[in-house]
PDB file of C-alpha atoms in Angstrom:
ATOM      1  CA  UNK N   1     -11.366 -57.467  21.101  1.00 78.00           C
ATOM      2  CA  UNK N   2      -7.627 -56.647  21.652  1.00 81.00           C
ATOM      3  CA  UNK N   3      -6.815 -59.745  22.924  1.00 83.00           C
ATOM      4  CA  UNK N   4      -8.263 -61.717  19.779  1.00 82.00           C
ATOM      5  CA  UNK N   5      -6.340 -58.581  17.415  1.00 82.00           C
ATOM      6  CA  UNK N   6      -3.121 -59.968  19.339  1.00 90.00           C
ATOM      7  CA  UNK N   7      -3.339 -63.348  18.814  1.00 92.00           C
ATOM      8  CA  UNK N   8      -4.359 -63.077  14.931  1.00 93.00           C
ATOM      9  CA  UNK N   9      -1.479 -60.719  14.669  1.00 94.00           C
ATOM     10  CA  UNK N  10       0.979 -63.472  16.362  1.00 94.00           C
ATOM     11  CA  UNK N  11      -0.290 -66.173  14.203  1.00 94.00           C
ATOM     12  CA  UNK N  12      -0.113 -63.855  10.998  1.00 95.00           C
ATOM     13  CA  UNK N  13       3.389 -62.837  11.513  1.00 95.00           C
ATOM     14  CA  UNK N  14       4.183 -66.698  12.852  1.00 95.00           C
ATOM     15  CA  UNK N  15       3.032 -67.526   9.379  1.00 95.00           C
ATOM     16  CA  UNK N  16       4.931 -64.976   7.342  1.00 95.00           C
ATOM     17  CA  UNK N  17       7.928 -65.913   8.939  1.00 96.00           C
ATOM     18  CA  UNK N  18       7.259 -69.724   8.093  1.00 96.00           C
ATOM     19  CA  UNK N  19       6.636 -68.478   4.626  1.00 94.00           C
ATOM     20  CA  UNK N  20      10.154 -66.627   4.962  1.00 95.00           C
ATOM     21  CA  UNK N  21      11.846 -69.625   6.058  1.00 96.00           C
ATOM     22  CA  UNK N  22      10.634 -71.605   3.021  1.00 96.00           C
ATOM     23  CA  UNK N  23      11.735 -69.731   0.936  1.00 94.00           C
ATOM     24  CA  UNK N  24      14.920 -69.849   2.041  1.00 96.00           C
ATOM     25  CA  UNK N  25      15.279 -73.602   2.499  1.00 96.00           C
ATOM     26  CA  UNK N  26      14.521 -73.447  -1.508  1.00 96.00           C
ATOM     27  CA  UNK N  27      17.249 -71.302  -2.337  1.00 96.00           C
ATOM     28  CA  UNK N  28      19.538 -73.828   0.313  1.00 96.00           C
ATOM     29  CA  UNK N  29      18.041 -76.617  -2.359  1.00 96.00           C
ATOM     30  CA  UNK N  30      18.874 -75.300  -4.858  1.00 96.00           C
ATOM     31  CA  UNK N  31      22.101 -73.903  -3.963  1.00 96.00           C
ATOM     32  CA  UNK N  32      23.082 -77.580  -2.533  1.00 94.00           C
ATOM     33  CA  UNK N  33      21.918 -79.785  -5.528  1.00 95.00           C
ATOM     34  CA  UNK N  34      24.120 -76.978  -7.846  1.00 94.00           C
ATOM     35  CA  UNK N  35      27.071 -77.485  -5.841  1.00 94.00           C
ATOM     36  CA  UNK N  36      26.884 -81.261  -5.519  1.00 94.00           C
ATOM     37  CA  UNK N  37      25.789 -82.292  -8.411  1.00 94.00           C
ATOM     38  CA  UNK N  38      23.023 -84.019  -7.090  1.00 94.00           C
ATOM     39  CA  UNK N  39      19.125 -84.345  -7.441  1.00 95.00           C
ATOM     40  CA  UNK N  40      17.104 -81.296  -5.822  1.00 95.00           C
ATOM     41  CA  UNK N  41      15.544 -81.884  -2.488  1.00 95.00           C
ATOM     42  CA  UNK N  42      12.768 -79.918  -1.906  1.00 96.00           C
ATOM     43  CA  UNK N  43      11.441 -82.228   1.422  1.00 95.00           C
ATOM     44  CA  UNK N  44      12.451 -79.434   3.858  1.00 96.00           C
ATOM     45  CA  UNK N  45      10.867 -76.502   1.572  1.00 96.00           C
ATOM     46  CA  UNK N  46       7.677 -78.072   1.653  1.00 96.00           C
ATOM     47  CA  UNK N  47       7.711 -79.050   4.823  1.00 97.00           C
ATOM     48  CA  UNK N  48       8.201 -75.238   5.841  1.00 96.00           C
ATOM     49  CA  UNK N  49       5.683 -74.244   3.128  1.00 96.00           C
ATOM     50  CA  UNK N  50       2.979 -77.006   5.048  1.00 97.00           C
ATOM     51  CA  UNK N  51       4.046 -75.047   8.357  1.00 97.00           C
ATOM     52  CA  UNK N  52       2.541 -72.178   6.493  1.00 97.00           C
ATOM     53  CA  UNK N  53      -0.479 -73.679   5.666  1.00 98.00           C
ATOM     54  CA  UNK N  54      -1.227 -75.371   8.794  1.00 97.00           C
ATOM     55  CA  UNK N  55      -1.012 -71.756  11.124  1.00 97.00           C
ATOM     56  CA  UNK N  56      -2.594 -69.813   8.253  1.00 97.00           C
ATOM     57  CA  UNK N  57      -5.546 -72.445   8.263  1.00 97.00           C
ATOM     58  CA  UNK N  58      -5.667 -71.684  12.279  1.00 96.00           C
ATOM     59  CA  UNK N  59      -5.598 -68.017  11.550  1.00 96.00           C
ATOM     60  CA  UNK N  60      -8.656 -67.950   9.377  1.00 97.00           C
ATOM     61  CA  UNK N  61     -10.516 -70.378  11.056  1.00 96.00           C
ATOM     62  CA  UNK N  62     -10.671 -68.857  14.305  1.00 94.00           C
ATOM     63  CA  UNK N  63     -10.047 -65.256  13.325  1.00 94.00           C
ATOM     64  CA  UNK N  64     -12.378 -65.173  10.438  1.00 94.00           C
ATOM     65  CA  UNK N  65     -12.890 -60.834  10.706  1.00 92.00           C
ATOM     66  CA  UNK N  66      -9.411 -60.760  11.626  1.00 93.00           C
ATOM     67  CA  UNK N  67      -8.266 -57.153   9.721  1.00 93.00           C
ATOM     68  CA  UNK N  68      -5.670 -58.684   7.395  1.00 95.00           C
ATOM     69  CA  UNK N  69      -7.814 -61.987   6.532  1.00 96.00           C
ATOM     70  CA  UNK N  70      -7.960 -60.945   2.545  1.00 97.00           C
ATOM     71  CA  UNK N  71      -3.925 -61.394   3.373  1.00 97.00           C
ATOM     72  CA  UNK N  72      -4.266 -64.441   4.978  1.00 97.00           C
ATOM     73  CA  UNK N  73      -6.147 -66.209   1.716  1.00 98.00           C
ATOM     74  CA  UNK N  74      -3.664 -64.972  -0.274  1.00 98.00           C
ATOM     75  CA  UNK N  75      -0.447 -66.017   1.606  1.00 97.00           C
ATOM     76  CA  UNK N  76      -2.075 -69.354   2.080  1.00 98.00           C
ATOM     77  CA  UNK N  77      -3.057 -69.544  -1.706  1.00 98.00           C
ATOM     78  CA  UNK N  78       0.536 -68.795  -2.488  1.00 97.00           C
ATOM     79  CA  UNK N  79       1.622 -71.229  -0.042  1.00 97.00           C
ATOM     80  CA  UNK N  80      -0.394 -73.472  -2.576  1.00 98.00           C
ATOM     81  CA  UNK N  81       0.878 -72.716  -5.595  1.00 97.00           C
ATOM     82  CA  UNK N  82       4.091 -72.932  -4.370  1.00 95.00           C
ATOM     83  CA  UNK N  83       3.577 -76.584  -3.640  1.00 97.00           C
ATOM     84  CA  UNK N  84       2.112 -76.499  -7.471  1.00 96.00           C
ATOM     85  CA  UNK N  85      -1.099 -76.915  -5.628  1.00 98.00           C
ATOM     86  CA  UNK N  86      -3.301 -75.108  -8.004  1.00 97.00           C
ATOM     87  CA  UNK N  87      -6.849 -75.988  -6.755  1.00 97.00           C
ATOM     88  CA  UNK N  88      -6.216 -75.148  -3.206  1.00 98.00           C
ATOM     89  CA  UNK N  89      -4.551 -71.755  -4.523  1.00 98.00           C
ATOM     90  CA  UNK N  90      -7.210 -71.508  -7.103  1.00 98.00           C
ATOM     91  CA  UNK N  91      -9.684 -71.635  -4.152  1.00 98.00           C
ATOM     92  CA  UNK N  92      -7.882 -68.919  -2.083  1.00 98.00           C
ATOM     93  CA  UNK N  93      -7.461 -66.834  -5.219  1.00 98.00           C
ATOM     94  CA  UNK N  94     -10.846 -66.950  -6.158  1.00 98.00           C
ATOM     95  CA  UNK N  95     -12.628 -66.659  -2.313  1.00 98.00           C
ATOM     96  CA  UNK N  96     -10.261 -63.339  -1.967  1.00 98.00           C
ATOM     97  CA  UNK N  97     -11.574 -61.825  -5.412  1.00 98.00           C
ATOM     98  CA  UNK N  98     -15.033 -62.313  -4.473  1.00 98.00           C
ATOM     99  CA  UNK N  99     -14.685 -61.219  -0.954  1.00 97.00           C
ATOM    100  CA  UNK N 100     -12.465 -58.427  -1.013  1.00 97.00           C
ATOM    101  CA  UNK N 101     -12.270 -56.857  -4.491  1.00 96.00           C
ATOM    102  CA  UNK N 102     -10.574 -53.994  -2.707  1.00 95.00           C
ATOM    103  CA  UNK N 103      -7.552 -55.735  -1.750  1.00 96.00           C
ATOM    104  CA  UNK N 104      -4.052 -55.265  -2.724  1.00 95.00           C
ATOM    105  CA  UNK N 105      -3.948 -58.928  -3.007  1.00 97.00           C
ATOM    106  CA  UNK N 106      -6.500 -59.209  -5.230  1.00 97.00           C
ATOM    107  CA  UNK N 107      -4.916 -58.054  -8.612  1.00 97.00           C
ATOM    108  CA  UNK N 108      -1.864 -60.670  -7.798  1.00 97.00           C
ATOM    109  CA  UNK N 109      -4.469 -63.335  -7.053  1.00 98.00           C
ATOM    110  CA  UNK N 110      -5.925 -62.524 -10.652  1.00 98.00           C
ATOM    111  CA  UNK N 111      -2.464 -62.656 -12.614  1.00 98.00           C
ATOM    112  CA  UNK N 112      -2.343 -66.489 -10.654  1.00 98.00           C
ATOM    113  CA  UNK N 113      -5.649 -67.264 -11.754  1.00 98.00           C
ATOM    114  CA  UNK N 114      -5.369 -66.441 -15.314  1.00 98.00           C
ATOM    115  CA  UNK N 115      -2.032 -68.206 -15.329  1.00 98.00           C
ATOM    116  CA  UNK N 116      -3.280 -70.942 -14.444  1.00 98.00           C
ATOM    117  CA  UNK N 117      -5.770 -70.798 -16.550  1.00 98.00           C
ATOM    118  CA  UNK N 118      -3.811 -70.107 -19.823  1.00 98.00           C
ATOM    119  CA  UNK N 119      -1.338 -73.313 -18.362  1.00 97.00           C
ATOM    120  CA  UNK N 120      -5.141 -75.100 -18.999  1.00 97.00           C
ATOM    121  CA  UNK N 121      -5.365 -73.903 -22.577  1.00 97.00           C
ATOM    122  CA  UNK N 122      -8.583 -71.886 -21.225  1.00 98.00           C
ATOM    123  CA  UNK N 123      -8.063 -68.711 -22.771  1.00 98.00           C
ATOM    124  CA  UNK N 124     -11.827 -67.772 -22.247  1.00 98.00           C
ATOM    125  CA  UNK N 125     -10.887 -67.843 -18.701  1.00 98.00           C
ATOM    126  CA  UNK N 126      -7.649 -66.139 -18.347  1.00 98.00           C
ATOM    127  CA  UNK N 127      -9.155 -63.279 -20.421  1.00 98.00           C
ATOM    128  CA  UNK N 128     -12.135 -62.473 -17.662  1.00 98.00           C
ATOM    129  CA  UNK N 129      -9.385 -62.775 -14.912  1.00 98.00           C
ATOM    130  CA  UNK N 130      -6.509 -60.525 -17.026  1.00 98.00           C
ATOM    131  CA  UNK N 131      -9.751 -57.491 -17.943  1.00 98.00           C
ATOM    132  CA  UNK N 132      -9.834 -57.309 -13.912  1.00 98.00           C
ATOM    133  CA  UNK N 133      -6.213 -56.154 -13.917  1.00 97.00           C
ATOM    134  CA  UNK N 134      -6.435 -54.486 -17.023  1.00 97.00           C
ATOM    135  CA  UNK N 135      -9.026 -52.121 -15.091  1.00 96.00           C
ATOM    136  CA  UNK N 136      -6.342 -50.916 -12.679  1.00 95.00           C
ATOM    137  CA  UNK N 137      -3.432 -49.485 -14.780  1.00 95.00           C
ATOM    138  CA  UNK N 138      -1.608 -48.573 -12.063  1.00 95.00           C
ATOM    139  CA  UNK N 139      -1.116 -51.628 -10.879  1.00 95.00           C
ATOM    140  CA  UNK N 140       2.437 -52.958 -11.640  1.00 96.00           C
ATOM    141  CA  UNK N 141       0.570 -56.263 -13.303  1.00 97.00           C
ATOM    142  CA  UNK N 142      -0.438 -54.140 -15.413  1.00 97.00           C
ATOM    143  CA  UNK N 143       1.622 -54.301 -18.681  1.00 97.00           C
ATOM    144  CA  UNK N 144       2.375 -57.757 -18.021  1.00 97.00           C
ATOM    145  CA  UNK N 145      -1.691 -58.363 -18.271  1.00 98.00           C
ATOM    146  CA  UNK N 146      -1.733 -56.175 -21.656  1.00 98.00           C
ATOM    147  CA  UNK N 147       1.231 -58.827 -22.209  1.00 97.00           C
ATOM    148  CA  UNK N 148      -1.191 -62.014 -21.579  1.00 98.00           C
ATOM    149  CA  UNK N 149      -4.183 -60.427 -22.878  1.00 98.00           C
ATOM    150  CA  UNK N 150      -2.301 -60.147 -26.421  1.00 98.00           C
ATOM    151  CA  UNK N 151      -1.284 -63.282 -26.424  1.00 98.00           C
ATOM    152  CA  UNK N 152      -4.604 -65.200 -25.231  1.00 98.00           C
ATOM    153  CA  UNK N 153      -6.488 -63.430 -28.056  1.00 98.00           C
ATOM    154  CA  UNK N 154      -3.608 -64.844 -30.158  1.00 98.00           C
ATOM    155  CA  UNK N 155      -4.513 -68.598 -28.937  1.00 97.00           C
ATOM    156  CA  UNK N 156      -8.073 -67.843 -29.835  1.00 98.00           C
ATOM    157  CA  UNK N 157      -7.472 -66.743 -33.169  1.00 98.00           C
ATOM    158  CA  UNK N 158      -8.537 -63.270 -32.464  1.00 98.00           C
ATOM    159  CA  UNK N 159      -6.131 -61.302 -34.153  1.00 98.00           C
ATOM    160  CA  UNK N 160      -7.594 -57.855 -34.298  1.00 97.00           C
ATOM    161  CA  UNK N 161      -7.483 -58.050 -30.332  1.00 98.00           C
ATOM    162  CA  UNK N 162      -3.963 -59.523 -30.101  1.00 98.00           C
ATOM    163  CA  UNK N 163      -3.169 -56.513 -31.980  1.00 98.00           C
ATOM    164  CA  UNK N 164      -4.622 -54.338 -29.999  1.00 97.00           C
ATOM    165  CA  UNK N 165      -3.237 -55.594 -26.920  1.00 98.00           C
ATOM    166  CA  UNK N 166       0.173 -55.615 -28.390  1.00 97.00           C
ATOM    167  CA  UNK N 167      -0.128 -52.397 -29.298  1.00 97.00           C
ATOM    168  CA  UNK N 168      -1.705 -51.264 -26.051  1.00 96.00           C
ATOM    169  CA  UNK N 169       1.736 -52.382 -24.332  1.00 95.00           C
ATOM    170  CA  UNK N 170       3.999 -50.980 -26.618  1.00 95.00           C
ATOM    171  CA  UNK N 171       1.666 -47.536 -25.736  1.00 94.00           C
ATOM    172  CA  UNK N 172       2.012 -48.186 -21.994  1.00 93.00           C
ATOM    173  CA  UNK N 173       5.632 -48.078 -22.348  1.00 91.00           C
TER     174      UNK N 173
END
């Protein structure tokens, strides 16, 4: 109903702002520790990115049709890579793919899952999630998949496809 449409909206903006602030308070970090010469303190960023999680946790959980859920997962998956959370993004990442292939999250959710699946030496994997992009070559992931692709062949000794991924890229361009 329109009431329910309202609220979901509130908390999804409430949450995109949080995510806003964040990153902001990361840049402050970082800005701070460069200019003092001391260690990087990162409490307040993830504090802000938790913030995040915690009202995009409430948005899905009781606005599960909610419109813009598919953006929802993948805010709250970045929220937890951010925090080099990689299951609980790997979890988001992988329930938006399956849910809403149509998305235009979902070809950003594969380039995270096949980085973090290269980061895991699984080559095997990051190839099945980098042919998903490769399918869309309009997508500007695109080269940068042909990129990975080439390079994951590479790690499995497959050099006839590293090849051809290489040169697929230096076509695209």
């Amino acid at each position: 109903d329109v009431l329910s449409r309202s609220l979901a909206d509130r908390e999804a903006k409430l949450a995109e702002l949080q995510q806003q602030n964040a990153s902001i308070l990361f840049r402050l970090a970082h800005g701070n520790a460069h200019r003092t010469n001391k260690a990087l303190n990162l409490t307040k960023f993830k504090k802000g990115m938790n913030q995040t999680i915690q009202t995009l946790n409430v948005l899905i959980a009781k606005y599960p049709s909610y419109v813009e859920i598919s953006h929802a997962y993948y805010m709250r998956g970045k929220s937890y890579e951010e925090l080099e959370n990689k299951t609980g993004a790997s979890k988001d990442y992988l329930y938006l793919v399956n849910h809403f292939p149509l998305s235009e999250d979902t070809t950003p959710a594969y380039m995270s899952l096949a980085e973090f699946a290269i980061e895991a030496n699984d080559h095997p994997k990051a190839i099945t999630y980098l042919k998903e992009v490769e399918k869309h070559p309009e997508d500007p992931h695109y080269p940068f998949a042909l990129y990975k692709l080439a390079w994951s062949y590479y790690n499995l000794k497959n050099i006839p496809m590293a090849l051809h991924y290489a040169e697929t890229q230096i076509r695209f361009y």
